[in-house]
Amino acid sequence: MAGFGITPAQIAQIAAVWRQQGDALDGVTLNAPPHGRSGSAVRAVRTFCLRATVVSGADADRLIALGEALDAFNARSQESDRSAAVGIAAASAGAVR
């Protein structure tokens, strides 16, 4: 796997970090000031809090999905490498010149 420049363990670690960070962001909410009579600054803070909550939820989902996709890639790559190695070994067996 050295030719690829990254080991399966390193890929698994990256995927785990992405999922952990996604989990950390999941459910984060910024509590907006209550509705009612308020000035423009309070309304702006309320809008920011609501949008930031939506964005952090989307980012959490994206990080978790990326971690899962990277894990799937890692598993498929390792299986493909094993399968290719078996095929190469079988083709090479007894082929002395």
PDB file of N, CA and C in Angstrom:
ATOM      1  N   MET A   1       0.826  -1.199   0.000  1.00  0.00           N
ATOM      2  CA  MET A   1       0.000   0.000   0.000  1.00  0.00           C
ATOM      3  C   MET A   1       0.864   1.254   0.000  1.00  0.00           C
ATOM      4  N   ALA A   2       2.150   1.104   0.129  1.00  0.00           N
ATOM      5  CA  ALA A   2       3.028   2.267   0.194  1.00  0.00           C
ATOM      6  C   ALA A   2       2.988   3.089  -1.093  1.00  0.00           C
ATOM      7  N   GLY A   3       2.782   2.429  -2.254  1.00  0.00           N
ATOM      8  CA  GLY A   3       2.727   3.151  -3.516  1.00  0.00           C
ATOM      9  C   GLY A   3       1.570   4.138  -3.577  1.00  0.00           C
ATOM     10  N   PHE A   4       0.510   3.859  -2.850  1.00  0.00           N
ATOM     11  CA  PHE A   4      -0.655   4.737  -2.811  1.00  0.00           C
ATOM     12  C   PHE A   4      -0.365   5.956  -1.933  1.00  0.00           C
ATOM     13  N   GLY A   5       0.579   5.813  -1.027  1.00  0.00           N
ATOM     14  CA  GLY A   5       0.973   6.928  -0.187  1.00  0.00           C
ATOM     15  C   GLY A   5       0.246   7.017   1.136  1.00  0.00           C
ATOM     16  N   ILE A   6      -0.645   6.097   1.398  1.00  0.00           N
ATOM     17  CA  ILE A   6      -1.391   6.111   2.648  1.00  0.00           C
ATOM     18  C   ILE A   6      -1.772   4.670   2.976  1.00  0.00           C
ATOM     19  N   THR A   7      -1.710   4.333   4.229  1.00  0.00           N
ATOM     20  CA  THR A   7      -2.008   2.960   4.633  1.00  0.00           C
ATOM     21  C   THR A   7      -3.490   2.815   4.965  1.00  0.00           C
ATOM     22  N   PRO A   8      -3.996   1.586   4.941  1.00  0.00           N
ATOM     23  CA  PRO A   8      -5.386   1.373   5.346  1.00  0.00           C
ATOM     24  C   PRO A   8      -5.668   1.873   6.768  1.00  0.00           C
ATOM     25  N   ALA A   9      -4.692   1.724   7.654  1.00  0.00           N
ATOM     26  CA  ALA A   9      -4.885   2.208   9.028  1.00  0.00           C
ATOM     27  C   ALA A   9      -5.025   3.730   9.060  1.00  0.00           C
ATOM     28  N   GLN A  10      -4.251   4.409   8.236  1.00  0.00           N
ATOM     29  CA  GLN A  10      -4.350   5.874   8.182  1.00  0.00           C
ATOM     30  C   GLN A  10      -5.699   6.303   7.609  1.00  0.00           C
ATOM     31  N   ILE A  11      -6.161   5.597   6.597  1.00  0.00           N
ATOM     32  CA  ILE A  11      -7.476   5.900   6.024  1.00  0.00           C
ATOM     33  C   ILE A  11      -8.556   5.687   7.077  1.00  0.00           C
ATOM     34  N   ALA A  12      -8.476   4.582   7.811  1.00  0.00           N
ATOM     35  CA  ALA A  12      -9.463   4.301   8.861  1.00  0.00           C
ATOM     36  C   ALA A  12      -9.438   5.385   9.936  1.00  0.00           C
ATOM     37  N   GLN A  13      -8.254   5.870  10.258  1.00  0.00           N
ATOM     38  CA  GLN A  13      -8.136   6.927  11.265  1.00  0.00           C
ATOM     39  C   GLN A  13      -8.786   8.225  10.782  1.00  0.00           C
ATOM     40  N   ILE A  14      -8.558   8.576   9.536  1.00  0.00           N
ATOM     41  CA  ILE A  14      -9.182   9.785   8.969  1.00  0.00           C
ATOM     42  C   ILE A  14     -10.701   9.647   8.997  1.00  0.00           C
ATOM     43  N   ALA A  15     -11.203   8.489   8.575  1.00  0.00           N
ATOM     44  CA  ALA A  15     -12.653   8.267   8.573  1.00  0.00           C
ATOM     45  C   ALA A  15     -13.215   8.383   9.981  1.00  0.00           C
ATOM     46  N   ALA A  16     -12.507   7.824  10.950  1.00  0.00           N
ATOM     47  CA  ALA A  16     -12.980   7.889  12.343  1.00  0.00           C
ATOM     48  C   ALA A  16     -13.016   9.328  12.845  1.00  0.00           C
ATOM     49  N   VAL A  17     -12.012  10.115  12.500  1.00  0.00           N
ATOM     50  CA  VAL A  17     -11.982  11.523  12.928  1.00  0.00           C
ATOM     51  C   VAL A  17     -13.147  12.285  12.297  1.00  0.00           C
ATOM     52  N   TRP A  18     -13.395  12.051  11.010  1.00  0.00           N
ATOM     53  CA  TRP A  18     -14.516  12.737  10.363  1.00  0.00           C
ATOM     54  C   TRP A  18     -15.829  12.393  11.043  1.00  0.00           C
ATOM     55  N   ARG A  19     -16.034  11.108  11.355  1.00  0.00           N
ATOM     56  CA  ARG A  19     -17.277  10.719  12.027  1.00  0.00           C
ATOM     57  C   ARG A  19     -17.357  11.319  13.434  1.00  0.00           C
ATOM     58  N   GLN A  20     -16.244  11.323  14.163  1.00  0.00           N
ATOM     59  CA  GLN A  20     -16.233  11.910  15.509  1.00  0.00           C
ATOM     60  C   GLN A  20     -16.572  13.395  15.465  1.00  0.00           C
ATOM     61  N   GLN A  21     -15.995  14.093  14.504  1.00  0.00           N
ATOM     62  CA  GLN A  21     -16.280  15.525  14.393  1.00  0.00           C
ATOM     63  C   GLN A  21     -17.731  15.763  13.984  1.00  0.00           C
ATOM     64  N   GLY A  22     -18.241  14.903  13.108  1.00  0.00           N
ATOM     65  CA  GLY A  22     -19.651  14.999  12.740  1.00  0.00           C
ATOM     66  C   GLY A  22     -20.557  14.756  13.934  1.00  0.00           C
ATOM     67  N   ASP A  23     -20.206  13.750  14.736  1.00  0.00           N
ATOM     68  CA  ASP A  23     -20.987  13.470  15.947  1.00  0.00           C
ATOM     69  C   ASP A  23     -20.935  14.639  16.922  1.00  0.00           C
ATOM     70  N   ALA A  24     -19.766  15.278  17.012  1.00  0.00           N
ATOM     71  CA  ALA A  24     -19.623  16.424  17.915  1.00  0.00           C
ATOM     72  C   ALA A  24     -20.493  17.599  17.468  1.00  0.00           C
ATOM     73  N   LEU A  25     -20.615  17.781  16.158  1.00  0.00           N
ATOM     74  CA  LEU A  25     -21.445  18.870  15.633  1.00  0.00           C
ATOM     75  C   LEU A  25     -22.935  18.553  15.669  1.00  0.00           C
ATOM     76  N   ASP A  26     -23.252  17.270  15.612  1.00  0.00           N
ATOM     77  CA  ASP A  26     -24.648  16.855  15.543  1.00  0.00           C
ATOM     78  C   ASP A  26     -25.413  17.321  16.781  1.00  0.00           C
ATOM     79  N   GLY A  27     -26.461  17.995  16.567  1.00  0.00           N
ATOM     80  CA  GLY A  27     -27.305  18.451  17.664  1.00  0.00           C
ATOM     81  C   GLY A  27     -26.871  19.753  18.306  1.00  0.00           C
ATOM     82  N   VAL A  28     -25.828  20.379  17.765  1.00  0.00           N
ATOM     83  CA  VAL A  28     -25.406  21.673  18.302  1.00  0.00           C
ATOM     84  C   VAL A  28     -26.464  22.702  17.947  1.00  0.00           C
ATOM     85  N   THR A  29     -26.907  23.410  18.931  1.00  0.00           N
ATOM     86  CA  THR A  29     -27.855  24.492  18.673  1.00  0.00           C
ATOM     87  C   THR A  29     -27.362  25.757  19.366  1.00  0.00           C
ATOM     88  N   LEU A  30     -27.551  26.844  18.700  1.00  0.00           N
ATOM     89  CA  LEU A  30     -27.252  28.133  19.297  1.00  0.00           C
ATOM     90  C   LEU A  30     -28.586  28.730  19.731  1.00  0.00           C
ATOM     91  N   ASN A  31     -28.727  28.929  20.999  1.00  0.00           N
ATOM     92  CA  ASN A  31     -29.992  29.432  21.517  1.00  0.00           C
ATOM     93  C   ASN A  31     -30.185  30.891  21.150  1.00  0.00           C
ATOM     94  N   ALA A  32     -31.209  31.117  20.377  1.00  0.00           N
ATOM     95  CA  ALA A  32     -31.528  32.476  19.942  1.00  0.00           C
ATOM     96  C   ALA A  32     -32.267  33.202  21.050  1.00  0.00           C
ATOM     97  N   PRO A  33     -32.124  34.508  21.080  1.00  0.00           N
ATOM     98  CA  PRO A  33     -32.909  35.285  22.044  1.00  0.00           C
ATOM     99  C   PRO A  33     -34.403  35.079  21.777  1.00  0.00           C
ATOM    100  N   PRO A  34     -35.224  35.188  22.784  1.00  0.00           N
ATOM    101  CA  PRO A  34     -36.660  34.977  22.587  1.00  0.00           C
ATOM    102  C   PRO A  34     -37.265  36.005  21.641  1.00  0.00           C
ATOM    103  N   HIS A  35     -38.373  35.585  20.999  1.00  0.00           N
ATOM    104  CA  HIS A  35     -39.090  36.513  20.118  1.00  0.00           C
ATOM    105  C   HIS A  35     -39.799  37.556  20.961  1.00  0.00           C
ATOM    106  N   GLY A  36     -40.214  38.567  20.334  1.00  0.00           N
ATOM    107  CA  GLY A  36     -40.923  39.635  21.029  1.00  0.00           C
ATOM    108  C   GLY A  36     -40.419  40.968  20.536  1.00  0.00           C
ATOM    109  N   ARG A  37     -40.755  41.980  21.250  1.00  0.00           N
ATOM    110  CA  ARG A  37     -40.269  43.309  20.864  1.00  0.00           C
ATOM    111  C   ARG A  37     -38.771  43.349  21.096  1.00  0.00           C
ATOM    112  N   SER A  38     -38.069  43.640  20.030  1.00  0.00           N
ATOM    113  CA  SER A  38     -36.615  43.708  20.166  1.00  0.00           C
ATOM    114  C   SER A  38     -36.058  44.588  19.058  1.00  0.00           C
ATOM    115  N   GLY A  39     -34.835  44.976  19.255  1.00  0.00           N
ATOM    116  CA  GLY A  39     -34.179  45.820  18.274  1.00  0.00           C
ATOM    117  C   GLY A  39     -33.603  45.001  17.139  1.00  0.00           C
ATOM    118  N   SER A  40     -33.056  45.696  16.187  1.00  0.00           N
ATOM    119  CA  SER A  40     -32.505  45.031  15.002  1.00  0.00           C
ATOM    120  C   SER A  40     -31.305  44.144  15.360  1.00  0.00           C
ATOM    121  N   ALA A  41     -30.530  44.520  16.367  1.00  0.00           N
ATOM    122  CA  ALA A  41     -29.381  43.696  16.754  1.00  0.00           C
ATOM    123  C   ALA A  41     -29.846  42.347  17.296  1.00  0.00           C
ATOM    124  N   VAL A  42     -30.879  42.344  18.097  1.00  0.00           N
ATOM    125  CA  VAL A  42     -31.402  41.089  18.654  1.00  0.00           C
ATOM    126  C   VAL A  42     -31.986  40.235  17.535  1.00  0.00           C
ATOM    127  N   ARG A  43     -32.685  40.844  16.602  1.00  0.00           N
ATOM    128  CA  ARG A  43     -33.224  40.091  15.466  1.00  0.00           C
ATOM    129  C   ARG A  43     -32.088  39.491  14.637  1.00  0.00           C
ATOM    130  N   ALA A  44     -31.018  40.241  14.447  1.00  0.00           N
ATOM    131  CA  ALA A  44     -29.867  39.739  13.691  1.00  0.00           C
ATOM    132  C   ALA A  44     -29.223  38.554  14.412  1.00  0.00           C
ATOM    133  N   VAL A  45     -29.097  38.646  15.723  1.00  0.00           N
ATOM    134  CA  VAL A  45     -28.526  37.533  16.494  1.00  0.00           C
ATOM    135  C   VAL A  45     -29.434  36.315  16.392  1.00  0.00           C
ATOM    136  N   ARG A  46     -30.746  36.530  16.483  1.00  0.00           N
ATOM    137  CA  ARG A  46     -31.699  35.430  16.376  1.00  0.00           C
ATOM    138  C   ARG A  46     -31.546  34.738  15.013  1.00  0.00           C
ATOM    139  N   THR A  47     -31.486  35.525  13.941  1.00  0.00           N
ATOM    140  CA  THR A  47     -31.330  34.974  12.593  1.00  0.00           C
ATOM    141  C   THR A  47     -30.013  34.208  12.475  1.00  0.00           C
ATOM    142  N   PHE A  48     -28.938  34.786  13.009  1.00  0.00           N
ATOM    143  CA  PHE A  48     -27.642  34.109  12.967  1.00  0.00           C
ATOM    144  C   PHE A  48     -27.706  32.776  13.691  1.00  0.00           C
ATOM    145  N   CYS A  49     -28.275  32.744  14.867  1.00  0.00           N
ATOM    146  CA  CYS A  49     -28.337  31.509  15.658  1.00  0.00           C
ATOM    147  C   CYS A  49     -29.120  30.426  14.928  1.00  0.00           C
ATOM    148  N   LEU A  50     -30.232  30.791  14.354  1.00  0.00           N
ATOM    149  CA  LEU A  50     -31.048  29.815  13.642  1.00  0.00           C
ATOM    150  C   LEU A  50     -30.305  29.259  12.426  1.00  0.00           C
ATOM    151  N   ARG A  51     -29.676  30.132  11.655  1.00  0.00           N
ATOM    152  CA  ARG A  51     -28.934  29.684  10.467  1.00  0.00           C
ATOM    153  C   ARG A  51     -27.703  28.871  10.842  1.00  0.00           C
ATOM    154  N   ALA A  52     -27.004  29.280  11.882  1.00  0.00           N
ATOM    155  CA  ALA A  52     -25.810  28.548  12.322  1.00  0.00           C
ATOM    156  C   ALA A  52     -26.185  27.138  12.782  1.00  0.00           C
ATOM    157  N   THR A  53     -27.331  26.999  13.409  1.00  0.00           N
ATOM    158  CA  THR A  53     -27.791  25.681  13.842  1.00  0.00           C
ATOM    159  C   THR A  53     -28.060  24.784  12.639  1.00  0.00           C
ATOM    160  N   VAL A  54     -28.693  25.333  11.621  1.00  0.00           N
ATOM    161  CA  VAL A  54     -28.971  24.560  10.401  1.00  0.00           C
ATOM    162  C   VAL A  54     -27.661  24.157   9.722  1.00  0.00           C
ATOM    163  N   VAL A  55     -26.740  25.098   9.605  1.00  0.00           N
ATOM    164  CA  VAL A  55     -25.460  24.827   8.945  1.00  0.00           C
ATOM    165  C   VAL A  55     -24.668  23.781   9.715  1.00  0.00           C
ATOM    166  N   SER A  56     -24.611  23.877  11.033  1.00  0.00           N
ATOM    167  CA  SER A  56     -23.842  22.895  11.804  1.00  0.00           C
ATOM    168  C   SER A  56     -24.455  21.507  11.674  1.00  0.00           C
ATOM    169  N   GLY A  57     -25.772  21.428  11.588  1.00  0.00           N
ATOM    170  CA  GLY A  57     -26.420  20.129  11.372  1.00  0.00           C
ATOM    171  C   GLY A  57     -26.077  19.543  10.012  1.00  0.00           C
ATOM    172  N   ALA A  58     -26.069  20.385   8.995  1.00  0.00           N
ATOM    173  CA  ALA A  58     -25.709  19.921   7.645  1.00  0.00           C
ATOM    174  C   ALA A  58     -24.248  19.497   7.598  1.00  0.00           C
ATOM    175  N   ASP A  59     -23.378  20.254   8.249  1.00  0.00           N
ATOM    176  CA  ASP A  59     -21.964  19.892   8.286  1.00  0.00           C
ATOM    177  C   ASP A  59     -21.761  18.578   9.035  1.00  0.00           C
ATOM    178  N   ALA A  60     -22.496  18.385  10.108  1.00  0.00           N
ATOM    179  CA  ALA A  60     -22.403  17.128  10.861  1.00  0.00           C
ATOM    180  C   ALA A  60     -22.789  15.950   9.977  1.00  0.00           C
ATOM    181  N   ASP A  61     -23.902  16.083   9.284  1.00  0.00           N
ATOM    182  CA  ASP A  61     -24.347  15.012   8.385  1.00  0.00           C
ATOM    183  C   ASP A  61     -23.307  14.731   7.309  1.00  0.00           C
ATOM    184  N   ARG A  62     -22.728  15.772   6.766  1.00  0.00           N
ATOM    185  CA  ARG A  62     -21.741  15.629   5.696  1.00  0.00           C
ATOM    186  C   ARG A  62     -20.483  14.922   6.213  1.00  0.00           C
ATOM    187  N   LEU A  63     -19.993  15.313   7.370  1.00  0.00           N
ATOM    188  CA  LEU A  63     -18.794  14.680   7.925  1.00  0.00           C
ATOM    189  C   LEU A  63     -19.027  13.198   8.235  1.00  0.00           C
ATOM    190  N   ILE A  64     -20.181  12.887   8.784  1.00  0.00           N
ATOM    191  CA  ILE A  64     -20.499  11.489   9.092  1.00  0.00           C
ATOM    192  C   ILE A  64     -20.583  10.687   7.797  1.00  0.00           C
ATOM    193  N   ALA A  65     -21.246  11.242   6.792  1.00  0.00           N
ATOM    194  CA  ALA A  65     -21.360  10.543   5.499  1.00  0.00           C
ATOM    195  C   ALA A  65     -19.996  10.365   4.845  1.00  0.00           C
ATOM    196  N   LEU A  66     -19.137  11.378   4.918  1.00  0.00           N
ATOM    197  CA  LEU A  66     -17.795  11.268   4.353  1.00  0.00           C
ATOM    198  C   LEU A  66     -16.992  10.187   5.067  1.00  0.00           C
ATOM    199  N   GLY A  67     -17.107  10.121   6.383  1.00  0.00           N
ATOM    200  CA  GLY A  67     -16.407   9.081   7.142  1.00  0.00           C
ATOM    201  C   GLY A  67     -16.868   7.691   6.751  1.00  0.00           C
ATOM    202  N   GLU A  68     -18.171   7.529   6.588  1.00  0.00           N
ATOM    203  CA  GLU A  68     -18.709   6.229   6.176  1.00  0.00           C
ATOM    204  C   GLU A  68     -18.275   5.872   4.758  1.00  0.00           C
ATOM    205  N   ALA A  69     -18.287   6.849   3.861  1.00  0.00           N
ATOM    206  CA  ALA A  69     -17.863   6.601   2.479  1.00  0.00           C
ATOM    207  C   ALA A  69     -16.374   6.240   2.421  1.00  0.00           C
ATOM    208  N   LEU A  70     -15.563   6.904   3.228  1.00  0.00           N
ATOM    209  CA  LEU A  70     -14.137   6.611   3.247  1.00  0.00           C
ATOM    210  C   LEU A  70     -13.882   5.217   3.814  1.00  0.00           C
ATOM    211  N   ASP A  71     -14.629   4.822   4.823  1.00  0.00           N
ATOM    212  CA  ASP A  71     -14.518   3.455   5.347  1.00  0.00           C
ATOM    213  C   ASP A  71     -14.872   2.425   4.273  1.00  0.00           C
ATOM    214  N   ALA A  72     -15.933   2.689   3.530  1.00  0.00           N
ATOM    215  CA  ALA A  72     -16.343   1.769   2.463  1.00  0.00           C
ATOM    216  C   ALA A  72     -15.267   1.693   1.385  1.00  0.00           C
ATOM    217  N   PHE A  73     -14.709   2.834   1.005  1.00  0.00           N
ATOM    218  CA  PHE A  73     -13.610   2.860   0.029  1.00  0.00           C
ATOM    219  C   PHE A  73     -12.433   2.039   0.538  1.00  0.00           C
ATOM    220  N   ASN A  74     -12.096   2.213   1.799  1.00  0.00           N
ATOM    221  CA  ASN A  74     -10.963   1.508   2.393  1.00  0.00           C
ATOM    222  C   ASN A  74     -11.184  -0.005   2.334  1.00  0.00           C
ATOM    223  N   ALA A  75     -12.364  -0.438   2.690  1.00  0.00           N
ATOM    224  CA  ALA A  75     -12.663  -1.873   2.671  1.00  0.00           C
ATOM    225  C   ALA A  75     -12.608  -2.422   1.251  1.00  0.00           C
ATOM    226  N   ARG A  76     -13.200  -1.694   0.302  1.00  0.00           N
ATOM    227  CA  ARG A  76     -13.182  -2.158  -1.098  1.00  0.00           C
ATOM    228  C   ARG A  76     -11.764  -2.173  -1.661  1.00  0.00           C
ATOM    229  N   SER A  77     -10.965  -1.183  -1.314  1.00  0.00           N
ATOM    230  CA  SER A  77      -9.585  -1.128  -1.799  1.00  0.00           C
ATOM    231  C   SER A  77      -8.772  -2.299  -1.270  1.00  0.00           C
ATOM    232  N   GLN A  78      -8.939  -2.599   0.004  1.00  0.00           N
ATOM    233  CA  GLN A  78      -8.193  -3.717   0.589  1.00  0.00           C
ATOM    234  C   GLN A  78      -8.615  -5.040  -0.040  1.00  0.00           C
ATOM    235  N   GLU A  79      -9.913  -5.216  -0.261  1.00  0.00           N
ATOM    236  CA  GLU A  79     -10.395  -6.448  -0.890  1.00  0.00           C
ATOM    237  C   GLU A  79      -9.900  -6.557  -2.324  1.00  0.00           C
ATOM    238  N   SER A  80      -9.915  -5.460  -3.038  1.00  0.00           N
ATOM    239  CA  SER A  80      -9.418  -5.451  -4.413  1.00  0.00           C
ATOM    240  C   SER A  80      -7.938  -5.816  -4.452  1.00  0.00           C
ATOM    241  N   ASP A  81      -7.158  -5.267  -3.520  1.00  0.00           N
ATOM    242  CA  ASP A  81      -5.732  -5.581  -3.454  1.00  0.00           C
ATOM    243  C   ASP A  81      -5.511  -7.070  -3.170  1.00  0.00           C
ATOM    244  N   ARG A  82      -6.288  -7.613  -2.227  1.00  0.00           N
ATOM    245  CA  ARG A  82      -6.160  -9.038  -1.901  1.00  0.00           C
ATOM    246  C   ARG A  82      -6.508  -9.898  -3.106  1.00  0.00           C
ATOM    247  N   SER A  83      -7.580  -9.546  -3.786  1.00  0.00           N
ATOM    248  CA  SER A  83      -8.022 -10.311  -4.952  1.00  0.00           C
ATOM    249  C   SER A  83      -6.979 -10.251  -6.067  1.00  0.00           C
ATOM    250  N   ALA A  84      -6.430  -9.071  -6.300  1.00  0.00           N
ATOM    251  CA  ALA A  84      -5.397  -8.928  -7.333  1.00  0.00           C
ATOM    252  C   ALA A  84      -4.159  -9.734  -6.968  1.00  0.00           C
ATOM    253  N   ALA A  85      -3.770  -9.713  -5.710  1.00  0.00           N
ATOM    254  CA  ALA A  85      -2.589 -10.473  -5.273  1.00  0.00           C
ATOM    255  C   ALA A  85      -2.787 -11.968  -5.489  1.00  0.00           C
ATOM    256  N   VAL A  86      -3.988 -12.468  -5.198  1.00  0.00           N
ATOM    257  CA  VAL A  86      -4.289 -13.891  -5.420  1.00  0.00           C
ATOM    258  C   VAL A  86      -4.192 -14.206  -6.909  1.00  0.00           C
ATOM    259  N   GLY A  87      -4.749 -13.359  -7.762  1.00  0.00           N
ATOM    260  CA  GLY A  87      -4.698 -13.566  -9.206  1.00  0.00           C
ATOM    261  C   GLY A  87      -3.283 -13.531  -9.736  1.00  0.00           C
ATOM    262  N   ILE A  88      -2.494 -12.616  -9.257  1.00  0.00           N
ATOM    263  CA  ILE A  88      -1.092 -12.518  -9.685  1.00  0.00           C
ATOM    264  C   ILE A  88      -0.315 -13.751  -9.239  1.00  0.00           C
ATOM    265  N   ALA A  89      -0.544 -14.160  -8.011  1.00  0.00           N
ATOM    266  CA  ALA A  89       0.149 -15.354  -7.499  1.00  0.00           C
ATOM    267  C   ALA A  89      -0.242 -16.594  -8.309  1.00  0.00           C
ATOM    268  N   ALA A  90      -1.515 -16.721  -8.611  1.00  0.00           N
ATOM    269  CA  ALA A  90      -1.986 -17.891  -9.371  1.00  0.00           C
ATOM    270  C   ALA A  90      -1.405 -17.887 -10.791  1.00  0.00           C
ATOM    271  N   ALA A  91      -1.366 -16.715 -11.406  1.00  0.00           N
ATOM    272  CA  ALA A  91      -0.823 -16.618 -12.759  1.00  0.00           C
ATOM    273  C   ALA A  91       0.683 -16.867 -12.789  1.00  0.00           C
ATOM    274  N   SER A  92       1.348 -16.545 -11.699  1.00  0.00           N
ATOM    275  CA  SER A  92       2.793 -16.685 -11.622  1.00  0.00           C
ATOM    276  C   SER A  92       3.243 -18.081 -11.191  1.00  0.00           C
ATOM    277  N   ALA A  93       2.358 -18.840 -10.594  1.00  0.00           N
ATOM    278  CA  ALA A  93       2.730 -20.148 -10.042  1.00  0.00           C
ATOM    279  C   ALA A  93       3.203 -21.082 -11.157  1.00  0.00           C
ATOM    280  N   GLY A  94       4.365 -21.641 -10.979  1.00  0.00           N
ATOM    281  CA  GLY A  94       4.900 -22.619 -11.909  1.00  0.00           C
ATOM    282  C   GLY A  94       5.333 -22.058 -13.233  1.00  0.00           C
ATOM    283  N   ALA A  95       5.406 -20.760 -13.355  1.00  0.00           N
ATOM    284  CA  ALA A  95       5.776 -20.162 -14.630  1.00  0.00           C
ATOM    285  C   ALA A  95       7.273 -19.838 -14.652  1.00  0.00           C
ATOM    286  N   VAL A  96       8.078 -20.861 -14.489  1.00  0.00           N
ATOM    287  CA  VAL A  96       9.524 -20.670 -14.488  1.00  0.00           C
ATOM    288  C   VAL A  96      10.008 -20.656 -15.926  1.00  0.00           C
ATOM    289  N   ARG A  97      10.853 -19.710 -16.257  1.00  0.00           N
ATOM    290  CA  ARG A  97      11.389 -19.609 -17.621  1.00  0.00           C
ATOM    291  C   ARG A  97      12.855 -19.822 -17.600  1.00  0.00           C
TER     292      ARG A  97
END
